[in-house]
mmCIF file of C-alpha atoms and ligand atoms in Angstrom:
data_model
loop_
_atom_site.group_PDB
_atom_site.id
_atom_site.type_symbol
_atom_site.label_atom_id
_atom_site.label_comp_id
_atom_site.label_asym_id
_atom_site.label_seq_id
_atom_site.Cartn_x
_atom_site.Cartn_y
_atom_site.Cartn_z
ATOM 1 C CA UNK A 1 113.710 126.675 38.900
ATOM 2 C CA UNK A 2 112.704 130.211 38.383
ATOM 3 C CA UNK A 3 113.798 132.715 40.968
ATOM 4 C CA UNK A 4 111.083 132.883 43.885
ATOM 5 C CA UNK A 5 112.349 135.823 45.372
ATOM 6 C CA UNK A 6 111.013 139.059 44.469
ATOM 7 C CA UNK A 7 113.913 141.288 45.009
ATOM 8 C CA UNK A 8 112.366 144.399 43.382
ATOM 9 C CA UNK A 9 110.654 145.411 46.986
ATOM 10 C CA UNK A 10 111.508 148.861 47.531
ATOM 11 C CA UNK A 11 113.406 147.772 50.835
ATOM 12 C CA UNK A 12 114.770 144.348 49.442
ATOM 13 C CA UNK A 13 118.234 145.739 49.144
ATOM 14 C CA UNK A 14 119.629 142.172 47.618
ATOM 15 C CA UNK A 15 120.276 140.589 44.379
ATOM 16 C CA UNK A 16 119.451 136.612 44.454
ATOM 17 C CA UNK A 17 120.632 134.424 42.177
ATOM 18 C CA UNK A 18 120.917 130.599 42.066
ATOM 19 C CA UNK A 19 124.639 129.120 42.243
ATOM 20 C CA UNK A 20 126.072 126.192 40.205
ATOM 21 C CA UNK A 21 125.193 123.997 43.240
ATOM 22 C CA UNK A 22 121.558 124.591 43.427
ATOM 23 C CA UNK A 23 121.706 126.960 46.254
ATOM 24 C CA UNK A 24 120.071 130.440 46.426
ATOM 25 C CA UNK A 25 123.097 133.177 46.776
ATOM 26 C CA UNK A 26 121.640 136.413 48.712
ATOM 27 C CA UNK A 27 124.194 139.294 48.254
ATOM 28 C CA UNK A 28 122.751 142.211 50.325
ATOM 29 C CA UNK A 29 123.424 145.429 48.548
ATOM 30 C CA UNK A 30 124.963 147.756 51.036
ATOM 31 C CA UNK A 31 127.810 150.543 50.272
ATOM 32 C CA UNK A 32 131.318 149.424 51.169
ATOM 33 C CA UNK A 33 132.131 152.953 52.211
ATOM 34 C CA UNK A 34 130.239 152.973 55.431
ATOM 35 C CA UNK A 35 133.240 152.798 57.639
ATOM 36 C CA UNK A 36 133.485 149.320 57.953
ATOM 37 C CA UNK A 37 130.064 149.090 59.148
ATOM 38 C CA UNK A 38 128.589 145.467 57.739
ATOM 39 C CA UNK A 39 124.837 145.846 58.922
ATOM 40 C CA UNK A 40 122.442 145.646 56.248
ATOM 41 C CA UNK A 41 118.977 145.090 55.823
ATOM 42 C CA UNK A 42 116.595 143.196 53.295
ATOM 43 C CA UNK A 43 112.940 142.013 53.112
ATOM 44 C CA UNK A 44 111.904 140.046 50.194
ATOM 45 C CA UNK A 45 108.910 138.278 48.771
ATOM 46 C CA UNK A 46 108.983 134.454 48.240
ATOM 47 C CA UNK A 47 106.842 132.555 46.208
ATOM 48 C CA UNK A 48 105.282 129.037 46.782
ATOM 49 C CA UNK A 49 107.864 126.239 46.855
ATOM 50 C CA UNK A 50 107.131 122.433 47.064
ATOM 51 C CA UNK A 51 110.769 122.010 47.917
ATOM 52 C CA UNK A 52 112.945 123.386 50.702
ATOM 53 C CA UNK A 53 115.444 126.252 49.465
ATOM 54 C CA UNK A 54 118.667 126.183 50.587
ATOM 55 C CA UNK A 55 120.340 129.832 50.841
ATOM 56 C CA UNK A 56 123.497 131.349 51.427
ATOM 57 C CA UNK A 57 123.506 134.775 52.381
ATOM 58 C CA UNK A 58 127.225 136.618 50.847
ATOM 59 C CA UNK A 59 128.906 139.526 53.020
ATOM 60 C CA UNK A 60 132.019 141.023 53.391
ATOM 61 C CA UNK A 61 134.530 138.509 54.542
ATOM 62 C CA UNK A 62 134.912 138.603 58.310
ATOM 63 C CA UNK A 63 137.391 137.234 60.499
ATOM 64 C CA UNK A 64 136.373 133.392 60.949
ATOM 65 C CA UNK A 65 137.653 133.652 64.682
ATOM 66 C CA UNK A 66 135.248 135.944 65.889
ATOM 67 C CA UNK A 67 132.110 134.390 64.003
ATOM 68 C CA UNK A 68 129.583 133.620 66.654
ATOM 69 C CA UNK A 69 131.507 136.163 69.252
ATOM 70 C CA UNK A 70 129.449 139.631 68.258
ATOM 71 C CA UNK A 71 132.429 141.745 69.784
ATOM 72 C CA UNK A 72 131.278 145.015 68.622
ATOM 73 C CA UNK A 73 128.585 146.761 66.826
ATOM 74 C CA UNK A 74 130.045 146.955 63.393
ATOM 75 C CA UNK A 75 130.242 143.360 62.210
ATOM 76 C CA UNK A 76 126.535 142.195 61.550
ATOM 77 C CA UNK A 77 127.984 139.038 59.842
ATOM 78 C CA UNK A 78 128.673 137.511 63.318
ATOM 79 C CA UNK A 79 125.190 137.683 64.471
ATOM 80 C CA UNK A 80 123.477 136.599 61.332
ATOM 81 C CA UNK A 81 122.449 133.533 62.893
ATOM 82 C CA UNK A 82 119.886 135.367 64.786
ATOM 83 C CA UNK A 83 118.774 138.261 62.710
ATOM 84 C CA UNK A 84 117.314 136.080 59.944
ATOM 85 C CA UNK A 85 113.057 135.838 59.723
ATOM 86 C CA UNK A 86 110.371 133.901 57.883
ATOM 87 C CA UNK A 87 106.945 135.257 57.716
ATOM 88 C CA UNK A 88 105.143 132.040 56.883
ATOM 89 C CA UNK A 89 102.513 133.867 54.685
ATOM 90 C CA UNK A 90 100.573 134.474 57.871
ATOM 91 C CA UNK A 91 101.680 138.333 58.214
ATOM 92 C CA UNK A 92 103.657 136.994 61.384
ATOM 93 C CA UNK A 93 107.687 136.732 61.368
ATOM 94 C CA UNK A 94 109.428 133.966 63.050
ATOM 95 C CA UNK A 95 113.154 133.753 63.522
ATOM 96 C CA UNK A 96 114.571 131.009 61.471
ATOM 97 C CA UNK A 97 116.214 128.338 63.462
ATOM 98 C CA UNK A 98 119.389 126.587 62.600
ATOM 99 C CA UNK A 99 121.137 129.479 60.705
ATOM 100 C CA UNK A 100 124.984 128.310 60.369
ATOM 101 C CA UNK A 101 127.501 131.079 60.460
ATOM 102 C CA UNK A 102 130.233 130.513 57.641
ATOM 103 C CA UNK A 103 133.124 132.912 57.159
ATOM 104 C CA UNK A 104 131.413 134.174 54.128
ATOM 105 C CA UNK A 105 127.977 135.096 56.115
ATOM 106 C CA UNK A 106 125.451 132.396 56.750
ATOM 107 C CA UNK A 107 123.490 129.446 55.528
ATOM 108 C CA UNK A 108 120.129 128.662 56.337
ATOM 109 C CA UNK A 109 117.362 126.563 54.719
ATOM 110 C CA UNK A 110 113.994 128.019 53.626
ATOM 111 C CA UNK A 111 111.110 125.668 54.328
ATOM 112 C CA UNK A 112 108.453 124.220 51.337
ATOM 113 C CA UNK A 113 105.301 126.449 51.862
ATOM 114 C CA UNK A 114 102.550 128.310 50.278
ATOM 115 C CA UNK A 115 101.999 131.941 48.596
ATOM 116 C CA UNK A 116 102.369 135.131 50.306
ATOM 117 C CA UNK A 117 106.048 134.549 52.342
ATOM 118 C CA UNK A 118 108.369 137.214 53.247
ATOM 119 C CA UNK A 119 112.135 136.841 54.373
ATOM 120 C CA UNK A 120 113.863 139.267 56.204
ATOM 121 C CA UNK A 121 117.271 139.617 57.399
ATOM 122 C CA UNK A 122 118.235 142.320 60.061
ATOM 123 C CA UNK A 123 115.022 143.709 60.205
ATOM 124 C CA UNK A 124 111.721 141.940 60.271
ATOM 125 C CA UNK A 125 109.235 144.778 59.970
ATOM 126 C CA UNK A 126 107.635 146.238 56.833
ATOM 127 C CA UNK A 127 105.439 149.346 55.776
ATOM 128 C CA UNK A 128 102.539 147.190 55.711
ATOM 129 C CA UNK A 129 103.030 146.161 59.548
ATOM 130 C CA UNK A 130 102.763 149.824 60.398
ATOM 131 C CA UNK A 131 99.683 150.191 57.999
ATOM 132 C CA UNK A 132 97.750 147.331 59.660
ATOM 133 C CA UNK A 133 98.036 149.539 63.003
ATOM 134 C CA UNK A 134 97.154 152.906 60.976
ATOM 135 C CA UNK A 135 94.213 150.714 59.262
ATOM 136 C CA UNK A 136 93.036 149.393 62.609
ATOM 137 C CA UNK A 137 93.084 153.246 64.372
ATOM 138 C CA UNK A 138 91.469 154.790 61.327
ATOM 139 C CA UNK A 139 88.633 152.461 61.803
ATOM 140 C CA UNK A 140 88.270 153.131 65.310
ATOM 141 C CA UNK A 141 85.991 156.017 67.282
ATOM 142 C CA UNK A 142 88.218 156.278 69.969
ATOM 143 C CA UNK A 143 91.489 157.199 67.371
ATOM 144 C CA UNK A 144 92.840 159.985 65.367
ATOM 145 C CA UNK A 145 95.632 159.114 62.695
ATOM 146 C CA UNK A 146 97.464 162.031 61.536
ATOM 147 C CA UNK A 147 99.976 162.114 58.190
ATOM 148 C CA UNK A 148 102.593 164.784 59.800
ATOM 149 C CA UNK A 149 104.465 165.295 56.428
ATOM 150 C CA UNK A 150 107.382 163.668 54.847
ATOM 151 C CA UNK A 151 110.826 162.726 55.769
ATOM 152 C CA UNK A 152 114.368 163.439 54.079
ATOM 153 C CA UNK A 153 114.018 161.156 51.400
ATOM 154 C CA UNK A 154 110.088 161.320 51.033
ATOM 155 C CA UNK A 155 108.440 158.712 53.561
ATOM 156 C CA UNK A 156 105.249 159.663 55.189
ATOM 157 C CA UNK A 157 105.674 160.542 58.882
ATOM 158 C CA UNK A 158 102.793 159.104 61.141
ATOM 159 C CA UNK A 159 101.096 160.221 64.169
ATOM 160 C CA UNK A 160 98.303 158.201 66.449
ATOM 161 C CA UNK A 161 95.972 159.728 69.357
ATOM 162 C CA UNK A 162 94.292 157.369 70.839
ATOM 163 C CA UNK A 163 91.800 158.458 73.896
ATOM 164 C CA UNK A 164 88.037 158.301 74.685
ATOM 165 C CA UNK A 165 85.759 160.616 75.996
ATOM 166 C CA UNK A 166 87.196 163.898 78.086
ATOM 167 C CA UNK A 167 88.142 162.815 81.618
ATOM 168 C CA UNK A 168 92.119 161.854 80.714
ATOM 169 C CA UNK A 169 94.187 162.497 83.637
ATOM 170 C CA UNK A 170 97.119 163.004 81.526
ATOM 171 C CA UNK A 171 99.144 162.442 78.186
ATOM 172 C CA UNK A 172 101.542 159.425 77.486
ATOM 173 C CA UNK A 173 103.973 160.095 74.824
ATOM 174 C CA UNK A 174 105.158 157.030 73.061
ATOM 175 C CA UNK A 175 108.085 156.800 70.230
ATOM 176 C CA UNK A 176 109.711 154.212 68.327
ATOM 177 C CA UNK A 177 112.123 153.408 65.521
ATOM 178 C CA UNK A 178 114.456 156.708 65.615
ATOM 179 C CA UNK A 179 116.767 153.913 64.711
ATOM 180 C CA UNK A 180 115.575 152.114 61.774
ATOM 181 C CA UNK A 181 117.015 148.553 62.432
ATOM 182 C CA UNK A 182 115.772 148.710 66.278
ATOM 183 C CA UNK A 183 112.557 147.299 64.982
ATOM 184 C CA UNK A 184 111.421 145.574 68.048
ATOM 185 C CA UNK A 185 110.445 149.166 69.420
ATOM 186 C CA UNK A 186 107.833 149.538 66.514
ATOM 187 C CA UNK A 187 106.466 145.955 66.898
ATOM 188 C CA UNK A 188 106.144 146.762 70.796
ATOM 189 C CA UNK A 189 104.590 149.838 69.905
ATOM 190 C CA UNK A 190 102.178 148.410 67.288
ATOM 191 C CA UNK A 191 100.969 145.590 70.046
ATOM 192 C CA UNK A 192 100.651 148.879 72.545
ATOM 193 C CA UNK A 193 98.269 150.472 70.039
ATOM 194 C CA UNK A 194 96.346 147.307 69.030
ATOM 195 C CA UNK A 195 95.895 146.857 72.909
ATOM 196 C CA UNK A 196 94.330 150.481 73.599
ATOM 197 C CA UNK A 197 91.860 150.296 71.027
ATOM 198 C CA UNK A 198 90.668 146.528 71.874
ATOM 199 C CA UNK A 199 88.039 145.940 74.519
ATOM 200 C CA UNK A 200 90.672 145.175 77.069
ATOM 201 C CA UNK A 201 91.956 148.761 76.365
ATOM 202 C CA UNK A 202 89.054 150.780 77.443
ATOM 203 C CA UNK A 203 89.688 151.975 80.672
ATOM 204 C CA UNK A 204 93.253 152.893 79.382
ATOM 205 C CA UNK A 205 92.115 154.927 76.661
ATOM 206 C CA UNK A 206 89.556 156.285 78.945
ATOM 207 C CA UNK A 207 92.376 157.270 81.691
ATOM 208 C CA UNK A 208 95.006 158.934 79.649
ATOM 209 C CA UNK A 209 95.665 160.484 76.239
ATOM 210 C CA UNK A 210 98.024 158.473 74.432
ATOM 211 C CA UNK A 211 100.106 160.429 71.748
ATOM 212 C CA UNK A 212 101.940 157.782 69.656
ATOM 213 C CA UNK A 213 104.963 158.473 67.128
ATOM 214 C CA UNK A 214 105.640 154.784 65.873
ATOM 215 C CA UNK A 215 108.291 155.460 63.237
ATOM 216 C CA UNK A 216 110.110 158.654 63.634
ATOM 217 C CA UNK A 217 112.653 157.337 60.710
ATOM 218 C CA UNK A 218 110.111 156.652 58.273
ATOM 219 C CA UNK A 219 112.801 156.239 55.230
ATOM 220 C CA UNK A 220 114.328 153.491 57.302
ATOM 221 C CA UNK A 221 111.169 151.586 57.432
ATOM 222 C CA UNK A 222 109.725 152.466 53.945
ATOM 223 C CA UNK A 223 113.038 152.228 52.078
ATOM 224 C CA UNK A 224 115.515 150.254 54.374
ATOM 225 C CA UNK A 225 118.825 151.247 55.330
ATOM 226 C CA UNK A 226 122.163 150.605 54.302
ATOM 227 C CA UNK A 227 125.699 150.646 55.580
ATOM 228 C CA UNK A 228 125.526 152.409 59.160
ATOM 229 C CA UNK A 229 122.272 151.548 60.690
ATOM 230 C CA UNK A 230 122.413 154.292 63.057
ATOM 231 C CA UNK A 231 122.043 156.890 60.734
ATOM 232 C CA UNK A 232 120.106 158.686 57.681
ATOM 233 C CA UNK A 233 122.188 160.267 55.316
ATOM 234 C CA UNK A 234 125.009 160.684 57.636
ATOM 235 C CA UNK A 235 122.627 161.976 60.311
ATOM 236 C CA UNK A 236 121.629 160.214 63.461
ATOM 237 C CA UNK A 237 118.034 160.954 64.298
ATOM 238 C CA UNK A 238 118.574 161.121 68.101
ATOM 239 C CA UNK A 239 121.179 163.522 67.856
ATOM 240 C CA UNK A 240 119.290 165.936 65.851
ATOM 241 C CA UNK A 241 116.796 167.184 68.169
ATOM 242 C CA UNK A 242 116.688 170.863 68.514
ATOM 243 C CA UNK A 243 118.993 171.145 65.581
ATOM 244 C CA UNK A 244 116.417 169.748 62.745
ATOM 245 C CA UNK A 245 118.389 168.993 60.235
ATOM 246 C CA UNK A 246 115.985 165.960 59.628
ATOM 247 C CA UNK A 247 112.377 167.192 58.537
ATOM 248 C CA UNK A 248 110.912 164.048 60.273
ATOM 249 C CA UNK A 249 112.803 165.055 63.787
ATOM 250 C CA UNK A 250 110.973 168.748 63.276
ATOM 251 C CA UNK A 251 107.741 167.153 62.275
ATOM 252 C CA UNK A 252 107.575 164.629 65.499
ATOM 253 C CA UNK A 253 108.841 167.580 67.783
ATOM 254 C CA UNK A 254 106.614 170.263 66.711
ATOM 255 C CA UNK A 255 103.417 168.054 66.732
ATOM 256 C CA UNK A 256 104.373 166.431 70.137
ATOM 257 C CA UNK A 257 104.575 170.260 71.699
ATOM 258 C CA UNK A 258 101.500 171.342 69.953
ATOM 259 C CA UNK A 259 99.443 168.241 71.375
ATOM 260 C CA UNK A 260 100.834 168.687 75.153
ATOM 261 C CA UNK A 261 100.150 172.576 75.073
ATOM 262 C CA UNK A 262 96.395 171.673 74.145
ATOM 263 C CA UNK A 263 96.786 169.032 77.173
ATOM 264 C CA UNK A 264 95.988 167.474 79.361
ATOM 265 C CA UNK A 265 99.289 167.876 81.005
ATOM 266 C CA UNK A 266 102.345 165.067 80.196
ATOM 267 C CA UNK A 267 102.248 162.175 82.606
ATOM 268 C CA UNK A 268 105.141 160.127 81.156
ATOM 269 C CA UNK A 269 107.345 159.709 77.922
ATOM 270 C CA UNK A 270 108.989 156.700 76.837
ATOM 271 C CA UNK A 271 111.068 156.171 73.738
ATOM 272 C CA UNK A 272 111.468 152.831 72.242
ATOM 273 C CA UNK A 273 115.087 151.760 71.284
ATOM 274 C CA UNK A 274 116.578 148.188 70.772
ATOM 275 C CA UNK A 275 120.236 147.647 72.639
ATOM 276 C CA UNK A 276 122.777 145.116 71.027
ATOM 277 C CA UNK A 277 125.724 146.030 73.395
ATOM 278 C CA UNK A 278 127.259 142.468 73.213
ATOM 279 C CA UNK A 279 126.446 138.980 71.600
ATOM 280 C CA UNK A 280 126.101 137.236 74.975
ATOM 281 C CA UNK A 281 124.648 140.320 76.749
ATOM 282 C CA UNK A 282 120.784 141.120 76.407
ATOM 283 C CA UNK A 283 121.457 144.825 76.048
ATOM 284 C CA UNK A 284 117.902 145.644 77.439
ATOM 285 C CA UNK A 285 117.723 148.507 79.637
ATOM 286 C CA UNK A 286 115.146 151.226 81.231
ATOM 287 C CA UNK A 287 117.332 154.174 81.582
ATOM 288 C CA UNK A 288 116.421 158.177 81.689
ATOM 289 C CA UNK A 289 119.277 160.544 80.967
ATOM 290 C CA UNK A 290 120.391 163.407 83.435
ATOM 291 C CA UNK A 291 123.223 166.250 82.917
ATOM 292 C CA UNK A 292 125.295 165.199 85.520
ATOM 293 C CA UNK A 293 124.522 161.641 86.086
ATOM 294 C CA UNK A 294 122.009 161.876 89.270
ATOM 295 C CA UNK A 295 118.464 163.245 89.246
ATOM 296 C CA UNK A 296 118.028 164.472 92.450
ATOM 297 C CA UNK A 297 114.652 163.937 94.234
ATOM 298 C CA UNK A 298 113.066 162.487 91.281
ATOM 299 C CA UNK A 299 115.016 159.524 90.831
ATOM 300 C CA UNK A 300 113.030 157.201 92.760
ATOM 301 C CA UNK A 301 110.170 158.065 90.775
ATOM 302 C CA UNK A 302 111.751 157.348 87.432
ATOM 303 C CA UNK A 303 113.383 154.252 88.959
ATOM 304 C CA UNK A 304 110.650 153.123 90.479
ATOM 305 C CA UNK A 305 109.057 153.455 86.929
ATOM 306 C CA UNK A 306 111.670 150.982 85.568
ATOM 307 C CA UNK A 307 111.427 148.669 88.435
ATOM 308 C CA UNK A 308 107.668 148.256 87.766
ATOM 309 C CA UNK A 309 107.919 147.395 84.089
ATOM 310 C CA UNK A 310 110.601 145.322 84.292
ATOM 311 C CA UNK A 311 108.368 143.239 87.018
ATOM 312 C CA UNK A 312 105.678 143.438 84.860
ATOM 313 C CA UNK A 313 107.141 142.305 81.742
ATOM 314 C CA UNK A 314 108.995 139.883 80.349
ATOM 315 C CA UNK A 315 111.915 142.485 79.669
ATOM 316 C CA UNK A 316 114.568 139.882 79.389
ATOM 317 C CA UNK A 317 117.374 140.670 81.976
ATOM 318 C CA UNK A 318 116.374 144.392 82.116
ATOM 319 C CA UNK A 319 118.489 146.878 83.900
ATOM 320 C CA UNK A 320 117.785 150.252 85.653
ATOM 321 C CA UNK A 321 120.523 152.803 84.287
ATOM 322 C CA UNK A 322 120.847 156.554 84.619
ATOM 323 C CA UNK A 323 123.088 157.915 81.428
ATOM 324 C CA UNK A 324 124.930 161.178 81.049
ATOM 325 C CA UNK A 325 122.959 163.682 78.939
ATOM 326 C CA UNK A 326 124.518 166.340 77.031
ATOM 327 C CA UNK A 327 124.162 165.565 73.388
ATOM 328 C CA UNK A 328 121.077 166.552 71.162
ATOM 329 C CA UNK A 329 118.851 163.510 72.209
ATOM 330 C CA UNK A 330 115.319 163.242 72.227
ATOM 331 C CA UNK A 331 115.128 163.160 75.840
ATOM 332 C CA UNK A 332 117.611 166.079 76.134
ATOM 333 C CA UNK A 333 115.619 168.128 73.793
ATOM 334 C CA UNK A 334 112.433 167.231 75.691
ATOM 335 C CA UNK A 335 113.588 168.306 78.854
ATOM 336 C CA UNK A 336 115.153 171.702 77.829
ATOM 337 C CA UNK A 337 111.558 172.159 76.432
ATOM 338 C CA UNK A 338 109.390 171.407 79.150
ATOM 339 C CA UNK A 339 111.407 169.975 82.088
ATOM 340 C CA UNK A 340 110.539 166.122 81.836
ATOM 341 C CA UNK A 341 112.887 163.529 81.694
ATOM 342 C CA UNK A 342 111.743 161.016 79.314
ATOM 343 C CA UNK A 343 112.645 157.725 79.875
ATOM 344 C CA UNK A 344 114.527 155.116 76.985
ATOM 345 C CA UNK A 345 113.676 151.723 76.769
ATOM 346 C CA UNK A 346 116.257 149.372 75.108
ATOM 347 C CA UNK A 347 114.736 146.170 73.938
ATOM 348 C CA UNK A 348 117.017 142.891 73.940
ATOM 349 C CA UNK A 349 117.812 142.078 70.350
ATOM 350 C CA UNK A 350 118.977 138.795 70.273
ATOM 351 C CA UNK A 351 118.651 137.320 73.997
ATOM 352 C CA UNK A 352 115.584 136.726 75.744
ATOM 353 C CA UNK A 353 115.333 134.180 78.767
ATOM 354 C CA UNK A 354 113.609 131.044 78.342
ATOM 355 C CA UNK A 355 110.114 130.760 80.493
ATOM 356 C CA UNK A 356 109.690 128.185 82.882
ATOM 357 C CA UNK A 357 110.038 124.978 81.122
ATOM 358 C CA UNK A 358 112.658 126.193 78.673
ATOM 359 C CA UNK A 359 109.986 127.279 76.414
ATOM 360 C CA UNK A 360 110.047 130.651 74.527
ATOM 361 C CA UNK A 361 107.150 132.269 72.514
ATOM 362 C CA UNK A 362 108.135 132.524 69.045
ATOM 363 C CA UNK A 363 109.849 135.647 68.129
ATOM 364 C CA UNK A 364 107.108 137.927 67.129
ATOM 365 C CA UNK A 365 104.980 137.025 70.410
ATOM 366 C CA UNK A 366 107.693 138.239 72.312
ATOM 367 C CA UNK A 367 107.440 141.825 71.215
ATOM 368 C CA UNK A 368 104.041 141.988 71.096
ATOM 369 C CA UNK A 369 103.615 140.818 74.860
ATOM 370 C CA UNK A 370 105.856 143.440 76.009
ATOM 371 C CA UNK A 371 104.240 146.185 74.094
ATOM 372 C CA UNK A 372 100.840 145.250 76.067
ATOM 373 C CA UNK A 373 102.899 144.810 79.320
ATOM 374 C CA UNK A 374 104.189 148.523 78.618
ATOM 375 C CA UNK A 375 100.829 149.850 78.011
ATOM 376 C CA UNK A 376 99.179 148.395 81.570
ATOM 377 C CA UNK A 377 102.617 149.391 83.684
ATOM 378 C CA UNK A 378 102.656 152.622 82.405
ATOM 379 C CA UNK A 379 98.481 152.844 83.284
ATOM 380 C CA UNK A 380 99.086 151.395 86.781
ATOM 381 C CA UNK A 381 102.557 152.969 87.568
ATOM 382 C CA UNK A 382 101.118 156.494 86.487
ATOM 383 C CA UNK A 383 97.330 155.922 88.279
ATOM 384 C CA UNK A 384 99.434 155.254 91.598
ATOM 385 C CA UNK A 385 101.824 158.266 91.403
ATOM 386 C CA UNK A 386 101.988 161.079 89.570
ATOM 387 C CA UNK A 387 105.677 162.563 88.551
ATOM 388 C CA UNK A 388 106.555 164.553 91.429
ATOM 389 C CA UNK A 389 107.238 167.773 89.244
ATOM 390 C CA UNK A 390 103.857 167.379 87.560
ATOM 391 C CA UNK A 391 100.078 168.201 88.788
ATOM 392 C CA UNK A 392 98.199 166.876 86.068
ATOM 393 C CA UNK A 393 94.522 167.442 86.088
ATOM 394 C CA UNK A 394 93.145 164.689 88.024
HETATM 395 ZN ZN1 ZN B 1 118.531 153.577 69.446
#
């Protein structure tokens, strides 16, 4: 059988060949020098096949005793069974069922199917998923798409503004994909933008000016990540604010401040991430950073937003939390610049609760539903109560 996998894709990061037993051996390309960190991503095209394909993802040997335990962030192989996705050719990612963990990696079966399919491990989003939204925005009279410049390895960094009319009460900033492997944020963000541009979003785009930075870590999206998923060339984007060693972080920061100076005043900021603290823990949270672990009189406002969002969305077992500040993160930088606490949203990576009756929506639908709920929740909460320290132009 000729090789049905397209491993020439820029973000493929894998070699795939057929073993003597007919099984397709997938060998991810990742450096061995990443401090024992075994995370990787791959995204490859797949030709039409009339029969199912048995596959084995080979990875660095792991301790068989901890397979399935997910004890820390370093051993990706232990969660491979929840990180394999197939686009059946309709442009939508679905989590593959019955992925079996083995000491060498994971075994899975790809069903037969038509052309245009894609297999992703680790990061089921691709540049075309972002460009679908950029194209939608470019065709809309209510959006402006800006290419801010280029990231460290040359990938384009994008910003969108969505608004209609001149009566916006304030600006809402949404950022995602500072960490390339935290793909759920981009998925939710794309759905949020799609909702704002749809007829259902008319009131939301009239009440607020939405400043959207969907993929700050542009190189991670366009070129894939290898080894340590948190960093670009050894640098963590969410520790680079104010330092600006990474051009992509500087570009987003300068555009954001410029837009906010032009007004209307800031109403809220959310930064989308994807928690993964423990295999058995959803890792989802709505947090805010405070220098001393306390927010003082503005705490009820931030906690109120968190609780409102958790109530309105299928946000897994979302937790409200205050985490300590101090490192040059995005929220710390923003607070230093304009005195506003942005809120960090950690989506769940592996573990969403079953809906009533035990039915769970397919993978992509979960993050999309969250993105729409986030837009509606921001609008409802901010319409009801402005941040105590702000006087939006109402
Ligand atoms: Zn993150």
